[in-house]
PDB file of C-alpha atoms in Angstrom:
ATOM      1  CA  UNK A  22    -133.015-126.753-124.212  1.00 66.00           C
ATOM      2  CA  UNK A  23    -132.317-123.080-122.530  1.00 76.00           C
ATOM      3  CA  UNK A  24    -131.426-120.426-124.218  1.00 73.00           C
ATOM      4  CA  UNK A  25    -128.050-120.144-122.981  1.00 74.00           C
ATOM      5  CA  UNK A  26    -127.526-123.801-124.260  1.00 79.00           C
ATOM      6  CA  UNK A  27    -128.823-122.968-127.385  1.00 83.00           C
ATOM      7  CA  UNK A  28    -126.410-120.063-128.351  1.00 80.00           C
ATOM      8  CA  UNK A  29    -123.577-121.945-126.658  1.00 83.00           C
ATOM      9  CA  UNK A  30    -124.328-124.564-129.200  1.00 88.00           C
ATOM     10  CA  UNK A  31    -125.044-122.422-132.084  1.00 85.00           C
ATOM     11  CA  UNK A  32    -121.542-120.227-130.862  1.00 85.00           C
ATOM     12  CA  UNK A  33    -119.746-123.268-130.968  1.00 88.00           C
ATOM     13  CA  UNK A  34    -120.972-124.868-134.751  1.00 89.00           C
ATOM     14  CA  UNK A  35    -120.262-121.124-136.157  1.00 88.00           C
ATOM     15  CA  UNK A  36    -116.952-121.290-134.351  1.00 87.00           C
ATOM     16  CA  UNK A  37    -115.948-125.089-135.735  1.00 90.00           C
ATOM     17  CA  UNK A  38    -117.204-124.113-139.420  1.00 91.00           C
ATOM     18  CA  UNK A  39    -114.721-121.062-139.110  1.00 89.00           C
ATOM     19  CA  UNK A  40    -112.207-123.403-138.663  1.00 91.00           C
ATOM     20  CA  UNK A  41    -112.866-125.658-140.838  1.00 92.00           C
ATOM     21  CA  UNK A  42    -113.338-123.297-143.582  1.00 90.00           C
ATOM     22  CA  UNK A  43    -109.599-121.501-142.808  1.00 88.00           C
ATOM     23  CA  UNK A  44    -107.977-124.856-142.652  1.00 91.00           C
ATOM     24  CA  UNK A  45    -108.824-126.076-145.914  1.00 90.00           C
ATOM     25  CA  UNK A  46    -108.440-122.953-147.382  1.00 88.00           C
ATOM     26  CA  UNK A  47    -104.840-122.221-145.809  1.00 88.00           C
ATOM     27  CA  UNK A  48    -104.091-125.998-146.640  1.00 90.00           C
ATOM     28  CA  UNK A  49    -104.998-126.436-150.254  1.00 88.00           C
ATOM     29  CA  UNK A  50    -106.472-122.970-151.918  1.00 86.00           C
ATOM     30  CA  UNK A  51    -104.081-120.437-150.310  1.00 85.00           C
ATOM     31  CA  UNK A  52    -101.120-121.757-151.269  1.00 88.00           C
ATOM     32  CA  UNK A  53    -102.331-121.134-155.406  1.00 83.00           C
ATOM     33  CA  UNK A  54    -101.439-117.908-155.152  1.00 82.00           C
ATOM     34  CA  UNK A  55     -99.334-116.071-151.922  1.00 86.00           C
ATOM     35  CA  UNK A  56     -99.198-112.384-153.633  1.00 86.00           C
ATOM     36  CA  UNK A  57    -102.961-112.060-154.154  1.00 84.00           C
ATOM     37  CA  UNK A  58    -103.664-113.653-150.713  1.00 86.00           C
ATOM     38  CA  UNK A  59    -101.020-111.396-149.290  1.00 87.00           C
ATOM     39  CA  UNK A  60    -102.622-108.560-150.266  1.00 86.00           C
ATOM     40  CA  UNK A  61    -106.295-109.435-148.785  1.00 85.00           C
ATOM     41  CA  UNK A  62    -104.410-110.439-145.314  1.00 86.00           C
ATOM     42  CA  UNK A  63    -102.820-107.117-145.270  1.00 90.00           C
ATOM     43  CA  UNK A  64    -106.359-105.416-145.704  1.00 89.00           C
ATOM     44  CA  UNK A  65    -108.674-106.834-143.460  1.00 87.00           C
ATOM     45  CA  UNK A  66    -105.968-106.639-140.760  1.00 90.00           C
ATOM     46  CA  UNK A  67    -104.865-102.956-141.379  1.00 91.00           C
ATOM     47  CA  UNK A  68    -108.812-101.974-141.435  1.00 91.00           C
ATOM     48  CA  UNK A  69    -109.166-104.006-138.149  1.00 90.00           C
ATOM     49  CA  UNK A  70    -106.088-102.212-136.218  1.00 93.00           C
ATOM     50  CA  UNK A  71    -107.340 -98.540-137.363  1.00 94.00           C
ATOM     51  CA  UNK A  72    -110.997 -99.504-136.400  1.00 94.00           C
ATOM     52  CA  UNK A  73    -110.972 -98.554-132.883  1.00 93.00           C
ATOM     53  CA  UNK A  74    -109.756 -95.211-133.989  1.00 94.00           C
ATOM     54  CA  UNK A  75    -113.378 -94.835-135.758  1.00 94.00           C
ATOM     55  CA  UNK A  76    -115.355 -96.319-133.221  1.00 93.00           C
ATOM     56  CA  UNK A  77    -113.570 -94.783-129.748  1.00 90.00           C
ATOM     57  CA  UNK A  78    -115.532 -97.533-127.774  1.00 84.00           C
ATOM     58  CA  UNK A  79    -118.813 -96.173-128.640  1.00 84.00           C
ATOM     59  CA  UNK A  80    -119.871-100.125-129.292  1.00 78.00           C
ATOM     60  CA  UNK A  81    -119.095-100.509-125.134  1.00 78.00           C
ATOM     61  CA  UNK A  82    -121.336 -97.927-124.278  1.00 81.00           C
ATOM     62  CA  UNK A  83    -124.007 -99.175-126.091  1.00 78.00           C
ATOM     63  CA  UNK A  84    -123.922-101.988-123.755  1.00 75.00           C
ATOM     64  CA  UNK A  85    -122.877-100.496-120.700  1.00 79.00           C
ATOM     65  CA  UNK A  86    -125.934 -98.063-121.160  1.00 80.00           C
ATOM     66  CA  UNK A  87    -128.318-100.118-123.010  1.00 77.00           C
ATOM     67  CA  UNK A  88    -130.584-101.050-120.103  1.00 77.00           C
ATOM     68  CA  UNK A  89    -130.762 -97.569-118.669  1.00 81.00           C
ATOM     69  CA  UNK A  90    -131.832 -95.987-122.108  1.00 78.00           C
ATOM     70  CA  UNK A  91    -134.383 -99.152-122.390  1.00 77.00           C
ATOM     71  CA  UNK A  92    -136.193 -98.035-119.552  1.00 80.00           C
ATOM     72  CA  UNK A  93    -136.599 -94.306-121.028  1.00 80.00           C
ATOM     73  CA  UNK A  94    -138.049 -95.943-123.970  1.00 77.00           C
ATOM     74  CA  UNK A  95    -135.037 -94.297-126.267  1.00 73.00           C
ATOM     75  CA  UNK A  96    -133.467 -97.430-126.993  1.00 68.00           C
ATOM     76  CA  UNK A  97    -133.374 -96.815-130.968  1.00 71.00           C
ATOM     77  CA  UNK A  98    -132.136 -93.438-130.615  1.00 80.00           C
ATOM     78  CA  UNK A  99    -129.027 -94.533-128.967  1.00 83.00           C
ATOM     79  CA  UNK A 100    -128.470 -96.652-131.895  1.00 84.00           C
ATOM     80  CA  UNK A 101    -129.125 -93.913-134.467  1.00 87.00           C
ATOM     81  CA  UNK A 102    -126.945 -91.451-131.897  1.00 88.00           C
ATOM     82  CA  UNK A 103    -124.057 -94.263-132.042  1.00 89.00           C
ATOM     83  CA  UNK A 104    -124.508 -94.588-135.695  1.00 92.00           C
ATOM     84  CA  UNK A 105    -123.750 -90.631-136.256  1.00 93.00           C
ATOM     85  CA  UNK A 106    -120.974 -90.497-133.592  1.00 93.00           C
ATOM     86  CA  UNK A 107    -119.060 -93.187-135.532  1.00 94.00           C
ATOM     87  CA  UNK A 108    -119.784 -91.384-139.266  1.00 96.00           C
ATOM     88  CA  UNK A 109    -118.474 -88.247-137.779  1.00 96.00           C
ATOM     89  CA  UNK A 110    -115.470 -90.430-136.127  1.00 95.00           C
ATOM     90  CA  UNK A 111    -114.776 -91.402-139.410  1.00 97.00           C
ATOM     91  CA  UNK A 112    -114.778 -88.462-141.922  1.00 97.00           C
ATOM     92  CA  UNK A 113    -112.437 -86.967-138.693  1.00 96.00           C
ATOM     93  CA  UNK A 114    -110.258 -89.601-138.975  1.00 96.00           C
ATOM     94  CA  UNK A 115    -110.303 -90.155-143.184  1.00 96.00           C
ATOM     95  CA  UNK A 116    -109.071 -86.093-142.793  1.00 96.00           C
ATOM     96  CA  UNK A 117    -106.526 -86.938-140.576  1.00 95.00           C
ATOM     97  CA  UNK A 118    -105.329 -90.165-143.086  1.00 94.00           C
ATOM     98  CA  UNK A 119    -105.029 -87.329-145.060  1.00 95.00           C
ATOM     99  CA  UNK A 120    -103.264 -84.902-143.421  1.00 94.00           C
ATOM    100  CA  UNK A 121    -100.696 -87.632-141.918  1.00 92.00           C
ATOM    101  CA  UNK A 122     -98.238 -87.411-145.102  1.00 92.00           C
ATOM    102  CA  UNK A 123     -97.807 -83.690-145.091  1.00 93.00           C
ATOM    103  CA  UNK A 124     -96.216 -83.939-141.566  1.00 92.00           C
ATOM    104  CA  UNK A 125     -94.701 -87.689-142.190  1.00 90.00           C
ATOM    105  CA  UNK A 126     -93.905 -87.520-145.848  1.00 90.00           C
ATOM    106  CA  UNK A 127     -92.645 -91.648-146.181  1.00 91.00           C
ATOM    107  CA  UNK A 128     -96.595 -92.428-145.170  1.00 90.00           C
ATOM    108  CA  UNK A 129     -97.025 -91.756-149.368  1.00 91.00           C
ATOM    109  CA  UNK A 130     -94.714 -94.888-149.512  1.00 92.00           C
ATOM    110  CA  UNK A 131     -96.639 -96.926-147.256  1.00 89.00           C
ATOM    111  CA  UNK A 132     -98.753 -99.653-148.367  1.00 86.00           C
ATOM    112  CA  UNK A 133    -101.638 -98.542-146.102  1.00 86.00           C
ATOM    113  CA  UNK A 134    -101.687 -95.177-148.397  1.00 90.00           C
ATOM    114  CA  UNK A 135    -101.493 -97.166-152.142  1.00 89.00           C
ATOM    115  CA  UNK A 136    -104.449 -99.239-151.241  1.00 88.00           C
ATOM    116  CA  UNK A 137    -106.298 -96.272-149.353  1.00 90.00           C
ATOM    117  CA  UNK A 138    -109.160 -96.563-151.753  1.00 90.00           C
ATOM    118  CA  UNK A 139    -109.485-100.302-150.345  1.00 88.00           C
ATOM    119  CA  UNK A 140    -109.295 -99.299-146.315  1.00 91.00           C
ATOM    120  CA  UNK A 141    -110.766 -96.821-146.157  1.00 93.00           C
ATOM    121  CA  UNK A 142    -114.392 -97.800-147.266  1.00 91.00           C
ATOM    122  CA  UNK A 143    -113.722-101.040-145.145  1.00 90.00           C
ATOM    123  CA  UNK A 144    -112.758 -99.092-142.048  1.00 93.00           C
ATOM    124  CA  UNK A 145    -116.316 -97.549-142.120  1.00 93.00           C
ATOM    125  CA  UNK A 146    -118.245-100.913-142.306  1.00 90.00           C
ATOM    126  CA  UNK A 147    -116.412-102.873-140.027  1.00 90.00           C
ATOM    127  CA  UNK A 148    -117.280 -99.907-137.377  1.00 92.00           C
ATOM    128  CA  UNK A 149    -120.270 -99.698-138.072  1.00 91.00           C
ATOM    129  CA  UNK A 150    -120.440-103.656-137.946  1.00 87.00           C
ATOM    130  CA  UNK A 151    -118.726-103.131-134.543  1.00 87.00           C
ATOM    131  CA  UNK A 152    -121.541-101.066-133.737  1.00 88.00           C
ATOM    132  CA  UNK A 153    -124.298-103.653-134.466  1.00 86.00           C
ATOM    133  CA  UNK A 154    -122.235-106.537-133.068  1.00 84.00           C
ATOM    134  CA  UNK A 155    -122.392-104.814-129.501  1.00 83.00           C
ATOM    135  CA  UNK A 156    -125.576-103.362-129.848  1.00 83.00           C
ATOM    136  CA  UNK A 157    -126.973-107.515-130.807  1.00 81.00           C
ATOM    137  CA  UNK A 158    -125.099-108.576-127.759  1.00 78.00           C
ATOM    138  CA  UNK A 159    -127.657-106.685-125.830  1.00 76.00           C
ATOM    139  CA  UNK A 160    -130.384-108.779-126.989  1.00 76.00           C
ATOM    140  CA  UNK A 161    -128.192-112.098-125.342  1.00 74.00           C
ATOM    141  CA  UNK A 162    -127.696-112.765-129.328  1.00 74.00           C
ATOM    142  CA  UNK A 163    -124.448-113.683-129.034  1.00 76.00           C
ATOM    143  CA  UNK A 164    -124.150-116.251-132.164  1.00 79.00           C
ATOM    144  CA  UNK A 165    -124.555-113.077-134.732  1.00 78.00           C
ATOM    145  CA  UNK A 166    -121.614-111.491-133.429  1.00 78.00           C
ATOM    146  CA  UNK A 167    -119.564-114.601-133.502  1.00 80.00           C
ATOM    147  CA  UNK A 168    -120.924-114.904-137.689  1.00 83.00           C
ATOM    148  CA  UNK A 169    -119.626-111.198-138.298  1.00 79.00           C
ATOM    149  CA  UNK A 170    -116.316-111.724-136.001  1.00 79.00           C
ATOM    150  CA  UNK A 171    -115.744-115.514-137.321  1.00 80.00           C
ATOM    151  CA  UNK A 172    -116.939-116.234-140.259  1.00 84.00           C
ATOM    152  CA  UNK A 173    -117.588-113.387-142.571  1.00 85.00           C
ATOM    153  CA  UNK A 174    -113.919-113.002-143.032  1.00 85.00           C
ATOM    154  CA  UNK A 175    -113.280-116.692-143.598  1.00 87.00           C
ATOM    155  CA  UNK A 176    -115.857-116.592-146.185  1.00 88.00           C
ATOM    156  CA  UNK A 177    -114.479-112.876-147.603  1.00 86.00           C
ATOM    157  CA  UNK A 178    -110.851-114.254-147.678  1.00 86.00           C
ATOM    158  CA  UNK A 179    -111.736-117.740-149.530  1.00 88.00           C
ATOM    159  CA  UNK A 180    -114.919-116.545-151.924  1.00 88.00           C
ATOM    160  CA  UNK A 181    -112.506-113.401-153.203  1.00 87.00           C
ATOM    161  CA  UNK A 182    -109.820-116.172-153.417  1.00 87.00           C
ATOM    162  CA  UNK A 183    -111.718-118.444-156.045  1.00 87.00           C
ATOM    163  CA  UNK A 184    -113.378-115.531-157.801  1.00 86.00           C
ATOM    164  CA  UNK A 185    -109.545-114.459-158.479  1.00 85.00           C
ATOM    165  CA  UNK A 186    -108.586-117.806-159.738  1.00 81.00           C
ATOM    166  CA  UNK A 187    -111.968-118.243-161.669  1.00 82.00           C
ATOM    167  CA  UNK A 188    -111.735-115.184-163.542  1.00 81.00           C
ATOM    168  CA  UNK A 189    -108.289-116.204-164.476  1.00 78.00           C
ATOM    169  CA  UNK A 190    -109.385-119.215-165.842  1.00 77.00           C
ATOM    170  CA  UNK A 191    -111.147-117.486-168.019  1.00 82.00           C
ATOM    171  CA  UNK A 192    -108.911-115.339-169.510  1.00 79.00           C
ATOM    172  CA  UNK A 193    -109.527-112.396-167.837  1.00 81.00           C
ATOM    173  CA  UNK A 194    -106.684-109.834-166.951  1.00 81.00           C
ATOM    174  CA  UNK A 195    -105.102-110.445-163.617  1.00 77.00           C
ATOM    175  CA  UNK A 196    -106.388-106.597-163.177  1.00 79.00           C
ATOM    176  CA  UNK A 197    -109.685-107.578-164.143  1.00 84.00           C
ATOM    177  CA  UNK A 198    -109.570-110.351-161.983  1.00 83.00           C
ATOM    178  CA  UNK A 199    -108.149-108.775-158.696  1.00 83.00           C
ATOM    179  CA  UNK A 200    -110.845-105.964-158.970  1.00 83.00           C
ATOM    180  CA  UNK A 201    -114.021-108.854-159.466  1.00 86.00           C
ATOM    181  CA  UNK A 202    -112.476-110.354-156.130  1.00 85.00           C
ATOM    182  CA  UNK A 203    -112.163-107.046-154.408  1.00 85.00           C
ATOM    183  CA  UNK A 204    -115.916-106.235-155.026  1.00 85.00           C
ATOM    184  CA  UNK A 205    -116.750-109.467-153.898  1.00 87.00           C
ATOM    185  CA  UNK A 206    -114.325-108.961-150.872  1.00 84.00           C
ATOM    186  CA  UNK A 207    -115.756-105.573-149.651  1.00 81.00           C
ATOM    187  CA  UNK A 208    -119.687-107.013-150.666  1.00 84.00           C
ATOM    188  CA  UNK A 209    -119.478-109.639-147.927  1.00 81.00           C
ATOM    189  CA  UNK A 210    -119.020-107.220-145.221  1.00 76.00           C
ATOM    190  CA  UNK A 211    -121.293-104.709-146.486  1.00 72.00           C
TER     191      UNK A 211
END
């Protein structure tokens, strides 16, 4: 079998388990609870749109590029250089985020602001997973991107789910309980 075969096949099963795993989760876990599962819909998403703020399509030129900086031998440097770029993207933009309500005072009553603590931290890690996903690609490794882009979040979304509902079972304070299923939430893409 070839190699493009290979990862097409490989793309595809990570791709159907995806899909398997947010159809039974939408179809018979989800429903449980809407609020809690509201809340982790609204963050991964809200992370996702500001993401390309961070990131400025540094990931691109890692590919566009890749093969020139190969032949110089400098290949890991461009990583570490990317790396640093999107940091310093990021502290930028988290002053900014912070700026934004002194000239747009109703951003305090925003959602995105009241779970800043929760974006913020998952801004940085999906760019930097951004990053890596691109930089992967380069090495015609095409089925690790398609695990970070597919599944992780599948797996984030349902495992913080059950850890909500578990620790609830167990008598733990629904503000105990959100908290356990954050940590799991945020470990997943970290």
């Amino acid at each position: 079998m070839s190699v493009v075969a290979r990862q097409g096949f490989k793309y595809s099963m990570i791709g159907y388990i995806g899909f398997l795993l947010g159809t039974v989760s939408a179809i018979f876990i989800f429903p449980n609870d809407f609020e809690f599962y509201g809340k982790l819909r609204y963050i991964l998403p809200t992370a996702e749109m500001l993401v390309p703020f961070v990131v400025l399509g540094i990931s691109y030129s890692n590919v566009k590029f890749f093969h020139r900086v190969e032949r110089d031998g400098k290949k890991q440097n461009m990583l570490s250089l990317s790396l640093l770029t999107v940091f310093i993207n990021f502290l930028i933009f988290t002053v900014v985020f912070f700026i934004l309500p002194y000239f747009y005072p109703k951003f305090r009553h925003s959602e995105a602001w009241k779970i800043k603590e929760m974006i913020l931290p998952l801004i940085l890690i999906l760019s930097f997973c951004a990053i890596f996903n691109k930089y992967t690609s380069n090495y015609k490794r095409i089925v690790v991107s398609n695990i970070f882009d597919n599944l992780f979040p599948k797996i984030a979304n349902l495992g913080a789910f059950c850890l909500f509902f578990f620790a609830l079972s167990q008598n733990i304070t629904a503000g105990t309980s959100q908290n356990i299923a954050f940590a799991f939430f945020f470990g997943i893409f970290f």
